[in-house]
Amino acid sequence: MPAQQKKLIFCIAGVLSFACALGTAAAIGTQMWVRGTILCTTGALLVNASGPELHKFIGEIQYGLFSGQRVRQCGLGGRPFQFSFFPDLLKIIPASIHVSVILFCTVLIIFALVGAGFFMFNAFGSPYETLHGPVGLYLWSFIACSCGCLIMILFSSEVKIHHLSEKIANFKEGTFTFKTHTEQFANSFWTILVCSLVHFLNALLIRFAGFEFPFAKSKDSGTLTGAVDLMY
């Protein structure tokens, strides 16, 4: 492939990696990871609510990695409540999983920036066969993509398996009991998915630029090495 086309591909990959780093950093600080509704089961059972009356006992909840808000509905109108994971909810959430998600988000940002820098270096500099070359480009893309996948797996398990929304909804509730009515992942969670796909796309762009997979050795180099050994 001509050098100009390679530079263009590396520039595109670098811009995409940088955009993913910014997107992940923005996603960490938002409350748009999970959005759903919560049902006040205690209030609904007291008045035997059903049909349209049930909507008076359905509140809302949304949260991110650090904070969130809920609106409890128990038949007397909505009452908003702001909460923070640190330190308020540490006793009721799977703290190890939650902290791991934040750490992997940080690692994703770092390696996305590193990958963007090396892509630009290969586009405008003189790449050589070290971590600046194709081995490094594959490595940074693979690490960033893996971190994105781990973030989605860990956070999904925290929400679905450990019932994170219900634990948050019942935080500091002694009289009423809340149950998750609807639950869905919001924009910030899907941003991580898009970033993972982008880093996988970057690996394909490296291959499209003409670089073989770094762990595969060509037969010519092996033959040449054998011939040199025979000379000595």
Coordinates of N, CA and C in Angstrom, one line a residue, residues 41-190:
T41 N -43.8 -1.7 46.1 CA -44.6 -2.9 46.3 C -45.5 -2.8 47.6
T42 N -44.9 -2.2 48.6 CA -45.6 -2.1 49.8 C -46.8 -1.2 49.7
G43 N -46.7 0.0 49.1 CA -47.8 0.9 48.9 C -48.8 0.3 47.9
A44 N -48.4 -0.4 46.9 CA -49.3 -1.0 45.9 C -50.2 -2.1 46.6
L45 N -49.5 -2.9 47.5 CA -50.3 -4.0 48.1 C -51.2 -3.4 49.2
L46 N -50.9 -2.3 49.8 CA -51.8 -1.7 50.8 C -53.1 -1.3 50.3
V47 N -53.1 -0.7 49.1 CA -54.3 -0.3 48.4 C -54.8 -1.2 47.3
N48 N -54.1 -2.3 47.2 CA -54.4 -3.3 46.1 C -54.5 -2.6 44.8
A49 N -53.5 -1.8 44.4 CA -53.5 -1.1 43.2 C -53.3 -2.0 42.0
S50 N -54.0 -1.7 40.9 CA -53.8 -2.4 39.6 C -54.2 -1.5 38.5
G51 N -53.7 -1.8 37.3 CA -54.0 -1.1 36.1 C -53.5 0.4 36.2
P52 N -54.4 1.4 35.9 CA -53.9 2.8 35.9 C -53.4 3.2 37.3
E53 N -54.0 2.7 38.3 CA -53.7 3.1 39.7 C -52.2 2.7 40.0
L54 N -51.7 1.7 39.3 CA -50.3 1.2 39.6 C -49.3 2.2 39.3
H55 N -49.6 3.1 38.3 CA -48.6 4.2 37.9 C -48.3 5.1 39.0
K56 N -49.2 5.3 40.0 CA -49.0 6.2 41.1 C -47.9 5.6 42.1
F57 N -47.5 4.4 41.9 CA -46.5 3.7 42.7 C -45.3 3.3 42.0
I58 N -45.1 3.9 40.8 CA -43.9 3.6 40.0 C -43.1 4.8 39.9
G59 N -41.9 4.8 40.5 CA -40.9 5.9 40.4 C -39.8 5.6 39.4
E60 N -38.9 6.5 39.4 CA -37.8 6.4 38.4 C -36.4 6.4 39.1
I61 N -35.5 5.8 38.4 CA -34.1 5.7 38.9 C -33.1 5.8 37.8
Q62 N -32.0 6.5 38.0 CA -30.9 6.5 37.0 C -29.6 6.7 37.8
Y63 N -28.6 6.1 37.3 CA -27.3 6.2 38.0 C -26.1 5.9 37.1
G64 N -24.9 6.3 37.6 CA -23.7 6.1 36.8 C -22.7 5.3 37.7
L65 N -21.5 5.6 37.6 CA -20.5 5.0 38.4 C -20.2 5.7 39.7
F66 N -20.6 6.9 39.9 CA -20.3 7.7 41.1 C -21.5 8.2 41.8
S67 N -22.6 8.5 41.1 CA -23.7 9.0 41.7 C -25.0 8.7 40.9
G68 N -26.1 9.1 41.4 CA -27.4 8.9 40.7 C -28.5 9.6 41.4
Q69 N -29.7 9.3 40.9 CA -30.9 9.9 41.6 C -32.1 8.9 41.4
R70 N -33.0 9.0 42.3 CA -34.2 8.2 42.2 C -35.4 9.1 42.6
V71 N -36.5 8.7 42.1 CA -37.8 9.4 42.4 C -38.7 8.3 42.9
R72 N -39.0 8.4 44.2 CA -39.8 7.4 44.8 C -41.3 7.8 44.7
Q73 N -42.1 6.9 44.3 CA -43.6 7.1 44.2 C -44.3 6.1 45.1
C74 N -44.9 6.6 46.1 CA -45.7 5.7 47.0 C -47.2 6.2 47.1
G75 N -47.7 6.8 46.0 CA -49.1 7.2 46.1 C -49.3 8.7 46.5
L76 N -48.2 9.3 46.9 CA -48.3 10.7 47.4 C -47.5 11.7 46.6
G77 N -47.2 11.3 45.4 CA -46.4 12.2 44.5 C -44.9 11.8 44.6
G78 N -44.2 12.2 43.6 CA -42.7 11.9 43.5 C -41.9 12.6 44.5
R79 N -40.9 11.9 45.1 CA -40.0 12.5 46.0 C -38.6 12.2 45.6
P80 N -37.9 13.1 45.0 CA -36.5 12.9 44.5 C -35.5 12.7 45.6
F81 N -34.5 11.9 45.3 CA -33.4 11.6 46.3 C -32.1 11.4 45.5
Q82 N -31.1 12.2 45.9 CA -29.8 12.1 45.3 C -28.9 11.2 46.1
F83 N -28.1 10.4 45.5 CA -27.2 9.5 46.2 C -25.9 9.5 45.6
S84 N -24.9 9.0 46.4 CA -23.5 8.9 45.9 C -23.0 7.5 46.3
F85 N -22.3 6.9 45.4 CA -21.8 5.5 45.7 C -20.7 5.6 46.7
F86 N -19.9 6.7 46.7 CA -18.8 6.8 47.7 C -19.0 8.0 48.5
P87 N -19.2 7.8 49.9 CA -19.1 6.5 50.6 C -20.5 6.0 50.9
D88 N -21.6 6.6 50.5 CA -22.9 6.2 51.0 C -23.3 4.7 50.7
L89 N -23.1 4.2 49.5 CA -23.6 2.9 49.2 C -22.6 1.8 49.2
L90 N -21.4 2.1 49.8 CA -20.3 1.0 49.8 C -20.7 -0.2 50.5
K91 N -21.6 -0.1 51.5 CA -22.0 -1.2 52.4 C -23.0 -2.1 51.7
I92 N -23.7 -1.7 50.7 CA -24.8 -2.5 50.1 C -24.5 -2.9 48.7
I93 N -23.4 -2.4 48.0 CA -23.1 -2.7 46.7 C -21.9 -3.7 46.7
P94 N -21.7 -4.4 45.6 CA -20.5 -5.2 45.4 C -19.3 -4.3 45.1
A95 N -18.7 -3.8 46.2 CA -17.7 -2.7 46.0 C -16.5 -3.1 45.2
S96 N -16.1 -4.4 45.3 CA -14.9 -4.8 44.5 C -15.2 -4.8 43.0
I97 N -16.4 -5.2 42.6 CA -16.7 -5.1 41.2 C -16.9 -3.7 40.7
H98 N -17.5 -2.9 41.5 CA -17.7 -1.5 41.2 C -16.4 -0.7 41.0
V99 N -15.5 -0.9 41.9 CA -14.2 -0.3 41.9 C -13.4 -0.8 40.6
S100 N -13.5 -2.1 40.3 CA -12.9 -2.7 39.2 C -13.4 -2.1 37.9
V101 N -14.7 -1.8 37.8 CA -15.2 -1.1 36.6 C -14.6 0.3 36.4
I102 N -14.4 1.0 37.5 CA -13.8 2.3 37.5 C -12.3 2.2 37.1
L103 N -11.6 1.3 37.6 CA -10.2 1.1 37.3 C -10.0 0.7 35.8
F104 N -10.9 -0.2 35.3 CA -10.8 -0.6 33.9 C -11.1 0.6 33.0
C105 N -12.1 1.5 33.4 CA -12.4 2.7 32.6 C -11.1 3.6 32.5
T106 N -10.4 3.7 33.6 CA -9.2 4.5 33.7 C -8.1 3.9 32.7
V107 N -8.0 2.6 32.8 CA -7.0 1.9 31.9 C -7.4 2.1 30.5
L108 N -8.7 2.0 30.2 CA -9.2 2.2 28.8 C -8.8 3.5 28.3
I109 N -9.0 4.6 29.1 CA -8.7 5.9 28.7 C -7.2 6.1 28.4
I110 N -6.4 5.5 29.3 CA -4.9 5.6 29.2 C -4.4 5.0 27.9
F111 N -4.8 3.7 27.7 CA -4.3 3.0 26.5 C -5.0 3.5 25.2
A112 N -6.2 4.1 25.3 CA -6.7 4.8 24.1 C -5.9 6.0 23.7
L113 N -5.4 6.7 24.7 CA -4.5 7.9 24.4 C -3.2 7.4 23.9
V114 N -2.6 6.3 24.6 CA -1.4 5.8 24.1 C -1.5 5.3 22.7
G115 N -2.5 4.6 22.4 CA -2.7 4.1 21.0 C -2.9 5.2 20.0
A116 N -3.6 6.3 20.4 CA -3.7 7.5 19.5 C -2.4 8.1 19.2
G117 N -1.5 8.2 20.3 CA -0.2 8.8 20.1 C 0.7 7.9 19.2
F118 N 0.6 6.6 19.3 CA 1.5 5.8 18.5 C 0.9 5.7 17.0
F119 N -0.4 5.8 16.9 CA -0.9 5.8 15.5 C -0.4 7.1 14.8
M120 N -0.5 8.2 15.5 CA 0.0 9.5 14.9 C 1.5 9.4 14.7
F121 N 2.3 8.7 15.6 CA 3.7 8.6 15.4 C 4.0 7.8 14.1
N122 N 3.2 6.7 13.9 CA 3.5 5.9 12.7 C 3.0 6.6 11.5
A123 N 2.1 7.6 11.6 CA 1.6 8.3 10.4 C 2.6 9.4 10.0
F124 N 3.2 10.1 11.0 CA 4.0 11.2 10.6 C 5.5 11.0 11.0
G125 N 5.8 10.0 11.7 CA 7.2 9.7 12.1 C 7.8 8.6 11.3
S126 N 8.8 8.0 11.8 CA 9.5 6.9 11.1 C 9.4 5.7 12.0
P127 N 8.4 4.9 11.8 CA 8.2 3.7 12.7 C 9.3 2.7 12.5
Y128 N 9.6 2.1 13.6 CA 10.6 1.0 13.6 C 10.1 -0.2 14.4
E129 N 10.7 -1.3 14.2 CA 10.2 -2.6 14.7 C 10.3 -2.8 16.2
T130 N 9.7 -1.9 17.0 CA 9.6 -2.0 18.4 C 8.2 -1.8 18.8
L131 N 7.9 -1.3 19.9 CA 6.5 -1.0 20.3 C 6.0 0.2 19.5
H132 N 6.8 0.9 18.7 CA 6.3 1.9 17.9 C 5.7 1.3 16.6
G133 N 6.1 0.1 16.2 CA 5.7 -0.5 15.0 C 4.4 -1.2 15.1
P134 N 4.1 -2.2 14.2 CA 2.8 -2.9 14.2 C 2.6 -3.7 15.4
V135 N 3.6 -4.2 16.1 CA 3.4 -4.9 17.3 C 2.8 -4.0 18.4
G136 N 3.3 -2.8 18.5 CA 2.7 -1.9 19.5 C 1.3 -1.5 19.2
L137 N 1.0 -1.3 17.9 CA -0.3 -0.9 17.5 C -1.3 -2.0 17.8
Y138 N -1.0 -3.2 17.4 CA -1.9 -4.3 17.8 C -2.0 -4.4 19.3
L139 N -1.0 -4.2 20.1 CA -1.0 -4.4 21.5 C -1.9 -3.4 22.2
W140 N -1.7 -2.1 21.8 CA -2.6 -1.0 22.4 C -4.0 -1.2 22.1
S141 N -4.3 -1.6 20.8 CA -5.7 -1.8 20.4 C -6.3 -3.0 21.1
F142 N -5.5 -4.1 21.3 CA -6.0 -5.2 22.0 C -6.3 -5.0 23.4
I143 N -5.4 -4.3 24.1 CA -5.6 -3.9 25.5 C -6.8 -3.1 25.7
A144 N -7.0 -2.0 24.9 CA -8.1 -1.1 25.0 C -9.4 -1.9 24.8
C145 N -9.5 -2.7 23.7 CA -10.7 -3.5 23.4 C -11.0 -4.4 24.5
S146 N -10.0 -5.1 25.1 CA -10.2 -6.0 26.2 C -10.8 -5.3 27.4
C147 N -10.2 -4.1 27.7 CA -10.7 -3.3 28.9 C -12.2 -2.9 28.7
G148 N -12.6 -2.5 27.5 CA -13.9 -2.2 27.2 C -14.9 -3.4 27.4
C149 N -14.5 -4.6 27.0 CA -15.3 -5.8 27.2 C -15.4 -6.1 28.6
L150 N -14.3 -6.0 29.4 CA -14.4 -6.3 30.8 C -15.3 -5.3 31.6
I151 N -15.3 -4.1 31.2 CA -16.1 -3.1 31.8 C -17.6 -3.4 31.6
M152 N -18.0 -3.8 30.4 CA -19.4 -4.2 30.1 C -19.8 -5.5 30.9
I153 N -18.9 -6.4 30.9 CA -19.2 -7.7 31.6 C -19.3 -7.5 33.1
L154 N -18.4 -6.8 33.7 CA -18.4 -6.5 35.1 C -19.6 -5.7 35.5
F155 N -19.9 -4.6 34.8 CA -21.0 -3.7 35.1 C -22.3 -4.4 34.9
S156 N -22.4 -5.2 33.8 CA -23.7 -6.0 33.6 C -23.9 -7.0 34.7
S157 N -22.9 -7.6 35.2 CA -23.1 -8.6 36.3 C -23.5 -7.9 37.6
E158 N -22.9 -6.7 37.8 CA -23.2 -5.9 39.0 C -24.7 -5.5 38.9
V159 N -25.2 -5.1 37.8 CA -26.6 -4.7 37.7 C -27.6 -5.8 37.7
K160 N -27.3 -6.8 36.9 CA -28.3 -7.9 36.7 C -28.2 -9.0 37.7
I161 N -27.0 -9.5 38.0 CA -26.8 -10.6 38.9 C -26.9 -10.1 40.4
H162 N -26.3 -9.0 40.7 CA -26.3 -8.5 42.1 C -27.5 -7.6 42.3
H163 N -28.4 -7.3 41.3 CA -29.6 -6.5 41.5 C -29.3 -5.2 42.1
L164 N -28.4 -4.5 41.4 CA -27.9 -3.2 41.9 C -29.0 -2.1 42.0
S165 N -29.9 -2.1 41.1 CA -31.0 -1.1 41.1 C -31.9 -1.3 42.3
E166 N -32.2 -2.5 42.6 CA -33.1 -2.8 43.8 C -32.4 -2.4 45.1
K167 N -31.1 -2.7 45.2 CA -30.3 -2.3 46.4 C -30.3 -0.8 46.5
I168 N -30.1 -0.1 45.4 CA -30.1 1.4 45.5 C -31.5 1.9 45.8
A169 N -32.5 1.3 45.2 CA -33.9 1.8 45.5 C -34.3 1.6 46.9
N170 N -33.8 0.5 47.6 CA -34.2 0.2 49.0 C -33.2 0.8 50.0
F171 N -32.3 1.7 49.5 CA -31.3 2.3 50.4 C -32.0 3.2 51.4
K172 N -31.8 3.0 52.7 CA -32.4 3.8 53.7 C -33.9 3.8 53.7
E173 N -34.5 2.7 53.3 CA -36.0 2.6 53.3 C -36.3 1.5 54.3
G174 N -36.9 2.0 55.4 CA -37.2 1.0 56.5 C -38.6 0.5 56.4
T175 N -39.6 1.3 55.8 CA -41.0 1.0 55.8 C -41.4 0.4 54.5
F176 N -41.0 1.0 53.4 CA -41.4 0.6 52.1 C -40.4 -0.2 51.4
T177 N -40.9 -1.1 50.6 CA -40.0 -2.0 49.8 C -40.2 -1.7 48.3
F178 N -39.1 -1.6 47.6 CA -39.2 -1.3 46.2 C -38.6 -2.5 45.4
K179 N -39.2 -2.6 44.2 CA -38.7 -3.7 43.3 C -38.5 -3.1 41.9
T180 N -37.5 -3.6 41.2 CA -37.3 -3.1 39.8 C -38.4 -3.4 38.9
H181 N -39.0 -2.4 38.3 CA -40.1 -2.6 37.4 C -39.6 -2.7 35.9
T182 N -38.8 -1.8 35.5 CA -38.1 -1.8 34.2 C -36.7 -1.4 34.4
E183 N -35.8 -1.9 33.5 CA -34.4 -1.5 33.7 C -33.7 -1.7 32.3
Q184 N -32.9 -0.7 32.0 CA -32.2 -0.7 30.7 C -30.9 0.1 30.8
F185 N -29.9 -0.4 30.1 CA -28.6 0.4 30.0 C -28.8 1.6 29.2
A186 N -28.1 2.7 29.6 CA -28.3 4.0 29.0 C -27.1 4.3 28.2
N187 N -27.0 5.6 27.7 CA -26.1 6.0 26.7 C -24.6 5.8 27.1
S188 N -24.2 6.0 28.3 CA -22.8 5.9 28.7 C -22.3 4.4 28.6
F189 N -23.2 3.5 29.0 CA -22.9 2.1 28.8 C -22.6 1.7 27.4
W190 N -23.5 2.2 26.5 CA -23.3 1.9 25.1 C -22.1 2.6 24.5

